[in-house]
Short mmCIF file of C-alpha atoms in Angstrom, two decimals:
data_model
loop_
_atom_site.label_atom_id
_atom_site.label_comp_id
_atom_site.label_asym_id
_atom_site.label_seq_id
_atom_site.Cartn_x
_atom_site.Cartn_y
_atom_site.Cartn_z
CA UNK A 338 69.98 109.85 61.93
CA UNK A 339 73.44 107.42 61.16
CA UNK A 340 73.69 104.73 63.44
CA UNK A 341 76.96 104.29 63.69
CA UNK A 342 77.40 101.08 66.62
CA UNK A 343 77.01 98.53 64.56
CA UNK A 344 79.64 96.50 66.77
CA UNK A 345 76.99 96.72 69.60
CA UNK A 346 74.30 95.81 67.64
CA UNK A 347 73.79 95.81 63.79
CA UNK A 348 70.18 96.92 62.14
CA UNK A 349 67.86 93.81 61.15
CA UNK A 350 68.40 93.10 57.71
CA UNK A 351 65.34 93.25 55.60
CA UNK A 352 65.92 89.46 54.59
CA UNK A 353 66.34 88.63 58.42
CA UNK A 354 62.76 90.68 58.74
CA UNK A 355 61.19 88.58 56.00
CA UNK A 356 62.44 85.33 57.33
CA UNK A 357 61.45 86.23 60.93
CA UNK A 358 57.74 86.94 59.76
CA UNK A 359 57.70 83.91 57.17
CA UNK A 360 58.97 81.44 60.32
CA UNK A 361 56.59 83.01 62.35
CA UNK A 362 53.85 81.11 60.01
CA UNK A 363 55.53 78.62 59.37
CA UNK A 364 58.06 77.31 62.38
CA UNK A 365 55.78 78.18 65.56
CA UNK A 366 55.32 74.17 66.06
CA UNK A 367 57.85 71.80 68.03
CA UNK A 368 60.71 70.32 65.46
CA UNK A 369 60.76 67.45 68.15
CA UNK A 370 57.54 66.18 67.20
CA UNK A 371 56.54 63.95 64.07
CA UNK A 372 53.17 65.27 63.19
CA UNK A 373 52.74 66.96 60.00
CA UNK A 374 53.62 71.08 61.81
CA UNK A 375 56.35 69.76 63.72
CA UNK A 376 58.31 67.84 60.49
CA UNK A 377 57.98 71.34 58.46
CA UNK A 378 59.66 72.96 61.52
CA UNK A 379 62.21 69.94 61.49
CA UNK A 380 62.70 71.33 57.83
CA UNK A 381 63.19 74.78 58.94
CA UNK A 382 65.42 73.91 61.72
CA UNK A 383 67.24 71.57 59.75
CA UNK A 384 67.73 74.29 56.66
CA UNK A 385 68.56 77.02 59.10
CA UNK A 386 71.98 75.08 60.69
CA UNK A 387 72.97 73.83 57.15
CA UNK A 388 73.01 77.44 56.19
CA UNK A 389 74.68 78.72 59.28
CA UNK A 390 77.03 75.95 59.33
CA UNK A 391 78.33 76.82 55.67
CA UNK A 392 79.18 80.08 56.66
CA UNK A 393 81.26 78.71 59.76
CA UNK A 394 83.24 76.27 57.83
CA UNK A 395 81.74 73.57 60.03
CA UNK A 396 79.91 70.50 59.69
CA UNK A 397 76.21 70.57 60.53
CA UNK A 398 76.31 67.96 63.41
CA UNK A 399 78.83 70.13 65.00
CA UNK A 400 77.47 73.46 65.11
CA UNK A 401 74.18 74.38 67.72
CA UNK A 402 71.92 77.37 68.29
CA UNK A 403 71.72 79.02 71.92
CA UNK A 404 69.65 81.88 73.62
CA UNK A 405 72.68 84.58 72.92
CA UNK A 406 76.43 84.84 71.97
CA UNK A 407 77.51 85.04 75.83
CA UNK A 408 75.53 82.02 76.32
CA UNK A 409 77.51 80.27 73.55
CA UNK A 410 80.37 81.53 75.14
CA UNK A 411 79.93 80.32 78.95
CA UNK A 412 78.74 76.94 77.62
CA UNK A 413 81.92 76.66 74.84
CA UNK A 414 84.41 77.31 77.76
CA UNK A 415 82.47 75.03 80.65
CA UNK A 416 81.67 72.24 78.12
CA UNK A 417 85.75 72.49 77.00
CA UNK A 418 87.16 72.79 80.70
CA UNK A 419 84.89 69.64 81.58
CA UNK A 420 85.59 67.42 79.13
CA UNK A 421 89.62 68.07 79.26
CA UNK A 422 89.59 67.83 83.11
CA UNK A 423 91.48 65.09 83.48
CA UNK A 424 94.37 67.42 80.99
CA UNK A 425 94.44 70.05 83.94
CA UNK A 426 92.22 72.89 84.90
CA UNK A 427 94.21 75.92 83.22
CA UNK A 428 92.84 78.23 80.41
CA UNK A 429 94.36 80.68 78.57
CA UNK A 430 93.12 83.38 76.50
CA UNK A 431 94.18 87.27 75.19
CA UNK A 432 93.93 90.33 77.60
CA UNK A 433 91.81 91.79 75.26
CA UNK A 434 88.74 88.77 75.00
CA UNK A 435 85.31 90.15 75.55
CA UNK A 436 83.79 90.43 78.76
CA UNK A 437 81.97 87.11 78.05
CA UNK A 438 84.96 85.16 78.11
CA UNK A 439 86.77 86.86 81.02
CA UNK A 440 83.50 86.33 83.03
CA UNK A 441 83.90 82.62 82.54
CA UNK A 442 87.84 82.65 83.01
CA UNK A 443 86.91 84.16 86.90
CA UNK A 444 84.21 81.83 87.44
CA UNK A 445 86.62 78.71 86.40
CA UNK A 446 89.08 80.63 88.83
CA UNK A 447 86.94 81.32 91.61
CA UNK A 448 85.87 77.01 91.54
CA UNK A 449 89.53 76.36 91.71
CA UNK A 450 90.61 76.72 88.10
CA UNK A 451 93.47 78.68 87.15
CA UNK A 452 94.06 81.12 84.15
CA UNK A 453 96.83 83.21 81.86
CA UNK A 454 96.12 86.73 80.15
CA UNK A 455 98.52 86.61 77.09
CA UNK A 456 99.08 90.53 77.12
CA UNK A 457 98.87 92.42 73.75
CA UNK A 458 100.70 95.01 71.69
CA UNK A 459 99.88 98.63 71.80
CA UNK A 460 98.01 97.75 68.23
CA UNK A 461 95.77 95.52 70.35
CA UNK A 462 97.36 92.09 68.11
CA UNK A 463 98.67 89.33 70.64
CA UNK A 464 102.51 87.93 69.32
CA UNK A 465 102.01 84.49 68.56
CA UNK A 466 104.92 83.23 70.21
CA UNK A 467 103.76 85.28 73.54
CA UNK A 468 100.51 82.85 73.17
CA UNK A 469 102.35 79.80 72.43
CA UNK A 470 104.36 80.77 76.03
CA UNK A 471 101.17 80.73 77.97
CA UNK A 472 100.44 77.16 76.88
CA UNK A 473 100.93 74.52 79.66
CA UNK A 474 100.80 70.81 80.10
CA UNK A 475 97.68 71.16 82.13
CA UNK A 476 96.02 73.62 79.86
CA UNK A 477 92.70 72.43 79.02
CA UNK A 478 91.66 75.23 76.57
CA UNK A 479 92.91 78.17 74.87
CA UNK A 480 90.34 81.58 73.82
CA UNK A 481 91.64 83.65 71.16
CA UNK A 482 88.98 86.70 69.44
CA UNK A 483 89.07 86.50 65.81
CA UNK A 484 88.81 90.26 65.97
CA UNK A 485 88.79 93.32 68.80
CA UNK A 486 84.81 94.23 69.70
CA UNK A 487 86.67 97.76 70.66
CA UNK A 488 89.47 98.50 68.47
CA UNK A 489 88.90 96.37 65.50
CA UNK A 490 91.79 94.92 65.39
CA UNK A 491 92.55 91.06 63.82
CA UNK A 492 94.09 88.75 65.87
CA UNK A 493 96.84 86.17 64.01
CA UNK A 494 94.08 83.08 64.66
CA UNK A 495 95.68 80.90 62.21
CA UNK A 496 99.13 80.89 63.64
CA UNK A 497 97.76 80.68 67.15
CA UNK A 498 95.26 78.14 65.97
CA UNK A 499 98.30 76.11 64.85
CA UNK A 500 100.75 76.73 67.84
CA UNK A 501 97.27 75.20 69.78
CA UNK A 502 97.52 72.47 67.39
CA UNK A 503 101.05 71.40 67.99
CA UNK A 504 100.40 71.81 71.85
CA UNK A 505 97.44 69.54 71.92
CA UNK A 506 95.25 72.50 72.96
CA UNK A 507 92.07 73.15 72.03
CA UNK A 508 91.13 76.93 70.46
CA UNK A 509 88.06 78.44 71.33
CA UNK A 510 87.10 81.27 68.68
CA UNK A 511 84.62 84.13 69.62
CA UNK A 512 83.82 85.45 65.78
CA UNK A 513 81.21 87.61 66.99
CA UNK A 514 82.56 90.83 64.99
CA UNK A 515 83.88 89.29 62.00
CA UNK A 516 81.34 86.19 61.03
CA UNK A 517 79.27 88.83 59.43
CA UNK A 518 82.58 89.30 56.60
CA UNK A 519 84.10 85.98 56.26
CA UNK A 520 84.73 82.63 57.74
CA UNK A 521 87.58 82.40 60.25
CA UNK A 522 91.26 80.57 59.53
CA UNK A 523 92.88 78.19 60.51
CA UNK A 524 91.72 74.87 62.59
CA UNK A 525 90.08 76.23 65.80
CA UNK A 526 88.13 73.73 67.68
CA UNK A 527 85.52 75.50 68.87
CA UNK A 528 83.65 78.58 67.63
CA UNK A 529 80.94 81.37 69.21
CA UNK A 530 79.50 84.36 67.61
CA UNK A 531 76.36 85.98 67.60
CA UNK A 532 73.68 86.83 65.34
CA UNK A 533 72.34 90.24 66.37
CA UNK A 534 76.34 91.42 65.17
CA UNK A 535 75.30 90.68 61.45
CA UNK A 536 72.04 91.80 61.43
CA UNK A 537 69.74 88.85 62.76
CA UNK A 538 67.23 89.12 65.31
CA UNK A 539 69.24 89.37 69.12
CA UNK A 540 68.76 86.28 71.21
CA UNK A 541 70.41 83.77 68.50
CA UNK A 542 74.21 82.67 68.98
CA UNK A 543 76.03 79.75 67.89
CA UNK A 544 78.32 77.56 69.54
CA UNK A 545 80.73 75.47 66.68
CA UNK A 546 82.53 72.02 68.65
CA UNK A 547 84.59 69.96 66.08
CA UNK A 548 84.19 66.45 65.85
CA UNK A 549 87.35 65.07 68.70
CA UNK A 550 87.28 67.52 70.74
CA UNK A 551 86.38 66.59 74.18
CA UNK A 552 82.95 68.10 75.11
CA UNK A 553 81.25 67.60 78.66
CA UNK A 554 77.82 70.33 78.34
CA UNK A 555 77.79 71.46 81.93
CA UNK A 556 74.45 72.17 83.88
CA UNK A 557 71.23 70.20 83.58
CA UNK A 558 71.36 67.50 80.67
CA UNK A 559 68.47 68.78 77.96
CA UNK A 560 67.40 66.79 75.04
CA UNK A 561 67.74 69.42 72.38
CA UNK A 562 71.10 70.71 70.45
CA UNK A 563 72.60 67.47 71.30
CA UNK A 564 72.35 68.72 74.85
CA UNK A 565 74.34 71.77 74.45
CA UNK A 566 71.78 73.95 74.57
CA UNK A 567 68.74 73.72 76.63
CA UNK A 568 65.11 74.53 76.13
CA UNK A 569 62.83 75.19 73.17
CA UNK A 570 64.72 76.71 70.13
CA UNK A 571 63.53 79.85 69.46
CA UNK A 572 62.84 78.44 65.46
CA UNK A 573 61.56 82.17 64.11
CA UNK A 574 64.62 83.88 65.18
CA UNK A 575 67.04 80.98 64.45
CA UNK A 576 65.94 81.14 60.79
CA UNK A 577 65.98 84.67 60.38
CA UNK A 578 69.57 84.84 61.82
CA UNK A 579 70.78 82.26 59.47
CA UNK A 580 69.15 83.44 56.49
CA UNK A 581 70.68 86.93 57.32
CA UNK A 582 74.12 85.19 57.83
CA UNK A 583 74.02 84.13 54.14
CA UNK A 584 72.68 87.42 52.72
CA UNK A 585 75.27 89.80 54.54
CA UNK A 586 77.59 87.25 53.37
CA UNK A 587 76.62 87.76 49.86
CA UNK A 588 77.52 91.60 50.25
CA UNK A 589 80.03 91.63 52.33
CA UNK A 590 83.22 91.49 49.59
CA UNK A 591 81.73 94.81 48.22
CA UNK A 592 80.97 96.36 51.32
CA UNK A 593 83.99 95.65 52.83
CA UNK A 594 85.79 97.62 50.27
CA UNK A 595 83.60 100.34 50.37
CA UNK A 596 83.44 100.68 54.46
CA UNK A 597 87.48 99.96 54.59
CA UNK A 598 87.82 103.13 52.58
CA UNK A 599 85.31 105.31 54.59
CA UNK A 600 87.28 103.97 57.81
CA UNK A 601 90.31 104.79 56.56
CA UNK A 602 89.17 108.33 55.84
CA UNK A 603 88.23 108.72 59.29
CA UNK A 604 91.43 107.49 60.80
CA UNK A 605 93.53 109.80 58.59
CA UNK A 606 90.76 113.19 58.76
CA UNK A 607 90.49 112.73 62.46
CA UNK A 608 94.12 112.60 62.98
CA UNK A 609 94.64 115.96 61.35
CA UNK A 610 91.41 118.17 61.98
CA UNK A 611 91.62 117.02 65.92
CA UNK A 612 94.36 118.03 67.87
CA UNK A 613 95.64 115.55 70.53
CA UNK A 614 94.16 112.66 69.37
CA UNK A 615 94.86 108.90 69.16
CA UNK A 616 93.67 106.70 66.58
CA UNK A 617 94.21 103.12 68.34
CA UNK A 618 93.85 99.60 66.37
CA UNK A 619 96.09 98.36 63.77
CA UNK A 620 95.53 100.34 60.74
CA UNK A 621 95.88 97.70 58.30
CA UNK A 622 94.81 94.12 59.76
CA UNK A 623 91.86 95.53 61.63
CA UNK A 624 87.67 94.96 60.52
CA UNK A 625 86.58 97.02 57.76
CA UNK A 626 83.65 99.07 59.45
CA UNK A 627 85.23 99.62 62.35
CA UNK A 628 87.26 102.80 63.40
CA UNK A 629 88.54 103.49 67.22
CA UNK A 630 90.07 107.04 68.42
CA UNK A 631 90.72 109.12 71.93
CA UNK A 632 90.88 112.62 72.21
CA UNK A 633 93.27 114.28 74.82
CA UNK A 634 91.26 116.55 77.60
CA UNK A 635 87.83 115.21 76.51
CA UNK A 636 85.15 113.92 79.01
CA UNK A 637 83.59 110.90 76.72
CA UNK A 638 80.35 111.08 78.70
CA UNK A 639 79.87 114.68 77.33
CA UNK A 640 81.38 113.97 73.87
CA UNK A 641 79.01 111.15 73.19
CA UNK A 642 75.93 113.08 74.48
CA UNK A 643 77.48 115.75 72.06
CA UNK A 644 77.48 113.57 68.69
CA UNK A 645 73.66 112.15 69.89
CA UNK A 646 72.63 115.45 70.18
CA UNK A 647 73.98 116.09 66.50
CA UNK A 648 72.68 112.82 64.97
CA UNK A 649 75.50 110.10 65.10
CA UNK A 650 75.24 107.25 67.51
CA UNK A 651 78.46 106.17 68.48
CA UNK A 652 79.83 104.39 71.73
CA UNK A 653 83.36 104.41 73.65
CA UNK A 654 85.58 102.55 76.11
CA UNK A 655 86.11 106.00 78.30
CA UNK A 656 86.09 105.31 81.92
CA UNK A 657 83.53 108.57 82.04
CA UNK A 658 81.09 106.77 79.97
CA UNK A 659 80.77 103.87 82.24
CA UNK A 660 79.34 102.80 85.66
CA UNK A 661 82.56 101.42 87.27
CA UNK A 662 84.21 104.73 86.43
CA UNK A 663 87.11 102.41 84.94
CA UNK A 664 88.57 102.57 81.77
CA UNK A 665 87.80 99.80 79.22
CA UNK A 666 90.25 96.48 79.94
CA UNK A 667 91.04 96.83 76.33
CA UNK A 668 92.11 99.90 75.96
CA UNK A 669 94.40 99.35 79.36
CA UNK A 670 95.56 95.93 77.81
CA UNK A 671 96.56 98.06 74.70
CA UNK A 672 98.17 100.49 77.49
CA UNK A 673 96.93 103.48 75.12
CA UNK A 674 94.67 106.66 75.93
CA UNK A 675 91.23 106.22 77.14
CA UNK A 676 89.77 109.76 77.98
CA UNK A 677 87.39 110.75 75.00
CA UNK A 678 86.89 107.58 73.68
CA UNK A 679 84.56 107.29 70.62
CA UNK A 680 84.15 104.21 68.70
CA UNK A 681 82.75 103.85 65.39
CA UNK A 682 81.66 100.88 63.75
CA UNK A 683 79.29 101.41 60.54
CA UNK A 684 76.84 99.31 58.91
CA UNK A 685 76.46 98.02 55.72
CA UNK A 686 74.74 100.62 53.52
CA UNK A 687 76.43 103.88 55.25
CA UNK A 688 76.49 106.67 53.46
CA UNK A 689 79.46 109.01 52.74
CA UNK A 690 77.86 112.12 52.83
CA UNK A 691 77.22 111.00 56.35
CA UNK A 692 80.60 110.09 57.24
CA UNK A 693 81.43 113.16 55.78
CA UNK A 694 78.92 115.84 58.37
CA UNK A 695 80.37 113.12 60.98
CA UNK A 696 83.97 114.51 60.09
CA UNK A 697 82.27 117.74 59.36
CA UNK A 698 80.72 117.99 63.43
CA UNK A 699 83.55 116.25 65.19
CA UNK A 700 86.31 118.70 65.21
CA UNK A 701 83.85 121.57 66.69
CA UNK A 702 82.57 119.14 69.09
CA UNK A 703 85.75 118.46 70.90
CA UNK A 704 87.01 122.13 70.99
CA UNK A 705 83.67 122.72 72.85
CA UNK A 706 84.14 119.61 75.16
CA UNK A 707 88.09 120.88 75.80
CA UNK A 708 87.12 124.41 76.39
CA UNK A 709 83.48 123.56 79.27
CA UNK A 710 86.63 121.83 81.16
CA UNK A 711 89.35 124.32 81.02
CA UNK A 712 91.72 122.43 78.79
CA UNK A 713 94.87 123.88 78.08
CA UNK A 714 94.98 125.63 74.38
CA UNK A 715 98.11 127.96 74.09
CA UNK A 716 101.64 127.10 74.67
CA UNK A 717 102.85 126.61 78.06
CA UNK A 718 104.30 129.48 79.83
CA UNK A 719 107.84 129.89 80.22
CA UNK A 720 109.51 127.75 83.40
CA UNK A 721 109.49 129.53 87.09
CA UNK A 722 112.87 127.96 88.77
CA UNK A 723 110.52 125.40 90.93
CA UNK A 724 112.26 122.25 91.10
CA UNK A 725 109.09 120.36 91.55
CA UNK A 726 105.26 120.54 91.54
CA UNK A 727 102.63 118.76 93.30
CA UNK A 728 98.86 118.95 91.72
CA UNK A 729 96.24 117.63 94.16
CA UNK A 730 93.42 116.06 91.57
CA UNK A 731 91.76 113.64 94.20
CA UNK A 732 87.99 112.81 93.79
CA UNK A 733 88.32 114.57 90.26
CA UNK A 734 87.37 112.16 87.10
CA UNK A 735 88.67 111.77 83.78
CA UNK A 736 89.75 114.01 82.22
CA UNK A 737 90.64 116.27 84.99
CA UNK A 738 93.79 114.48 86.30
CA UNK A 739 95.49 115.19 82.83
CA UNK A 740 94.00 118.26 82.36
CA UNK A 741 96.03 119.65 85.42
CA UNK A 742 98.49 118.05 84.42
CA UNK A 743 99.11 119.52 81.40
CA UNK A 744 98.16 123.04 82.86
CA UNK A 745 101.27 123.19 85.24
CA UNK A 746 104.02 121.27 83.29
CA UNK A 747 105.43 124.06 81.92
CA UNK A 748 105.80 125.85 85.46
CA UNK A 749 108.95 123.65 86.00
CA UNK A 750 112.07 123.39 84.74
CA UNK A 751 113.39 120.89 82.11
CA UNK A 752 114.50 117.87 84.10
CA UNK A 753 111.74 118.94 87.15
CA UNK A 754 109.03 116.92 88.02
CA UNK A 755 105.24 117.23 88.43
CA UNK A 756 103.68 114.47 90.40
CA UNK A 757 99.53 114.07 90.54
CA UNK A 758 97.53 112.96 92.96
CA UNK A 759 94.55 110.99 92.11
CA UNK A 760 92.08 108.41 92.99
CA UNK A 761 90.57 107.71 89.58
CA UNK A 762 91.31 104.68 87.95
CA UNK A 763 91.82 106.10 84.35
CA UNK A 764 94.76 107.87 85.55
CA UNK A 765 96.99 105.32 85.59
CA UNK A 766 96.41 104.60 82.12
CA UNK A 767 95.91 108.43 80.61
CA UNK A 768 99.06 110.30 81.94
CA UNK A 769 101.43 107.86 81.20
CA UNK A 770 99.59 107.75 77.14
CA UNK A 771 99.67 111.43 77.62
CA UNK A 772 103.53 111.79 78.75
CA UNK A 773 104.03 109.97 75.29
CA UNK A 774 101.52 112.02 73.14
CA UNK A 775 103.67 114.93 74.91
CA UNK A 776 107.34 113.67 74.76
CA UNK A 777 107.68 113.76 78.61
CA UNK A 778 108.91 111.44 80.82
CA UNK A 779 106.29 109.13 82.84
CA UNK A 780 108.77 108.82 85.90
CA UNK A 781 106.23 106.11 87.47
CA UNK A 782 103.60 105.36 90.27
CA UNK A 783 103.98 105.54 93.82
CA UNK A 784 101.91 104.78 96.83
CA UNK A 785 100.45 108.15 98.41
CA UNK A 786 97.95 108.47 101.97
CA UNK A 787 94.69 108.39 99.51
CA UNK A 788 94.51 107.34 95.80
CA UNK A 789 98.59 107.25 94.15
CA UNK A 790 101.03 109.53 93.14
CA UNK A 791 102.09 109.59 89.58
CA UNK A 792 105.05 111.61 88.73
CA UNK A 793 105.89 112.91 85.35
CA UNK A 794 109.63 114.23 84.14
CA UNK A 795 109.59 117.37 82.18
CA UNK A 796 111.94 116.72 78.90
CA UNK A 797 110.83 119.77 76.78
#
């Protein structure tokens, strides 16, 4: 069955496996201590952030291990605010960071802090300069993704990394999804990522602080991980995820090749065997395993249920595949089309005969999805001389909103309008991606008695 989520979690690597059962043996003891089991798990400890720290680019003394990548996260960001409080108590970081990081930015704000979303471009890549314009004299720390959990896309670290530089700023990096393939550019300060992305055991991140940068750990003071990290180090796991780190490493120039390929297949087969689809993400600065698309009058929920049912385990950003019923922040940020979300993100190893019954299944799939909710298929009929329409879709879910949309557009007149009612939170994100997929005219949003009004200018 192809697993193909990697970018939620990545398979344990069969040296992360043997490591994990050798440190079982060998590390169970307390690397604190000085008797004879507690100096071989010294060794161990000591051997595991060498090898981790290599593949950072940092020094050993400056890198720690902690219970997870959010955890690496939340005490990067706290630890940064506090030490450059007396700077000012302003943060700013992409619209697009990972919910990790925009958790923290709401805490800082809700205990008097203040913060900046640098917004993106529709390929999901913050402009530089943009960045550099959200950088204050009392900005204490700047967060910048090395690359898109969602989309895949790179972000331009190095030349952000340096416009921090000039500023005086500190730049926090999350490398979660792209530690696994290389070390990151340019002179960040501070560094998170987390090992259960590149195929070591979950519950292992790591939090890199460069020497000079101003570092106040916040909560309880704790003797370990020169106090950044609190409580017993999990020593089995944190040598399995470094020894993974260095063995994915060790593939990962061939396999990037080899997955970039595959990816790019998918973008461009997609594309033509699926009508109304969007593939979002730069195409060419983006991951290599990593492939994002949505699919016009699809219900995600269904779709994904769909592909399990079929073999391939995939996720998506849809606003129907999640509990809040909102789209994903990313995919608003990126102001492109949500409904049928499906991202792919393949692990090392993947086969192309099953990226090939993936491309095979999908096309089918959707038709089915499209037709179960009445999606339009044929041409529109010709215009009846009604200056405008009015669809109620209130209390109906993605992708209903645009379905109906669609349905009636070609009931008015070129230069008419159709305006929709609806409460769901997707829609102000899918009809106005849709009026462009279409060529029509998204007119704009206005307030209405229940949910809002968005009206939509026929052009062809």
């Amino acid at each position: 069955m192809p697993y193909f989520d990697t970018a939620s979690a990545a398979p344990l690597h069969p040296v992360a496996r043997q490591a994990l059962l050798a440190a079982l043996d060998e590390g169970w003891a307390d690397p604190a201590r000085l008797y004879r089991e507690g100096r071989r798990a010294r060794l161990l400890l000591d051997a595991a952030r060498e090898a981790a720290a290599e593949a950072v680019g940092c020094r050993p003394d400056e890198l720690v291990f902690t219970s997870s990548g959010t955890t690496a996260v939340h005490a990067g960001i706290a630890g940064a605010l506090s030490g450059r409080r007396r700077v000012g108590r302003h943060l700013a970081l992409s619209a697009v960071e990972h919910s990790s990081v925009l958790h923290s930015a709401a805490a800082h704000e809700a205990a008097g802090g203040s913060f900046t979303e640098v917004p993106v471009e529709r390929s999901g890549a913050v402009d530089p300069a943009a960045y550099a314009g959200a950088l204050r004299a009392d900005t204490a720390l700047a967060c910048l993704q090395s690359a898109n959990h969602e989309v895949g896309t790179e972000q331009p670290v190095a030349e952000v990394a340096a416009l921090c530089a000039e500023a005086g700023v500190p730049l926090l990096v999350d490398a979660a999804q792209s530690l696994g393939w290389g070390p990151v550019a340019g002179r960040w300060s501070l560094l998170t990522a987390s090992a259960h992305k590149w195929g070591g055991p979950a519950g292992v991140g790591l939090l890199a602080v460069r020497k000079g940068v101003r570092f106040a750990p916040q909560g309880p003071a704790g003797e370990r991980e020169s106090g950044r990290a609190p409580g017993f180090e999990n020593l089995p796991a944190i040598v399995a995820a470094a020894a993974s780190l260095r063995a994915v490493r060790e593939e990962a120039a061939a396999e990037a090749v080899r997955l970039r390929a595959m990816v790019g297949r998918i973008r461009s087969v997609v594309a033509e065997r699926v009508g109304d689809v969007e593939v979002v993400g730069d195409p060419e600065r983006r991951l290599p395993h990593l492939v994002t698309f949505s699919c016009l009058y699809v219900d995600g929920e269904t779709l994904l249920h769909e592909l399990d049912r079929h073999g391939f385990s995939v996720s998506s950003g849809s606003s129907c595949t999640s509990s809040t019923l909102e789209p994903s922040h990313v995919l608003k940020a990126m102001g492109v089309l949500s409904e049928g979300n499906v991202r792919v993100s393949l692990p090392m190893g993947t086969a192309e005969a099953d990226v090939d019954r993936f491309l095979d299944v999908l096309p089918g799939l959707v038709a089915e999805v499209r037709e179960r909710l009445g999606a339009p298929v044929s041409a529109p009929p010709s215009p009846a001389p009604v200056a405008s329409l009015v669809v109620d879709a209130l209390g109906r879910r993605c992708p209903i909103p645009v379905i109906e949309l669609a349905k009636v557009i070609g009931e008015v007149p070129v230069g008419a309008t159709v305006t929709v009612l609806a409460d769901d939170e997707a829609a102000r994100l899918d009809i106005p991606a849709w009026c462009e997929m279409r060529e029509q005219e998204y007119v704009g949003e206005e307030p209405a008695d229940r949910g809002s009004a968005y009206v939509v200018r026929r052009l062809s």
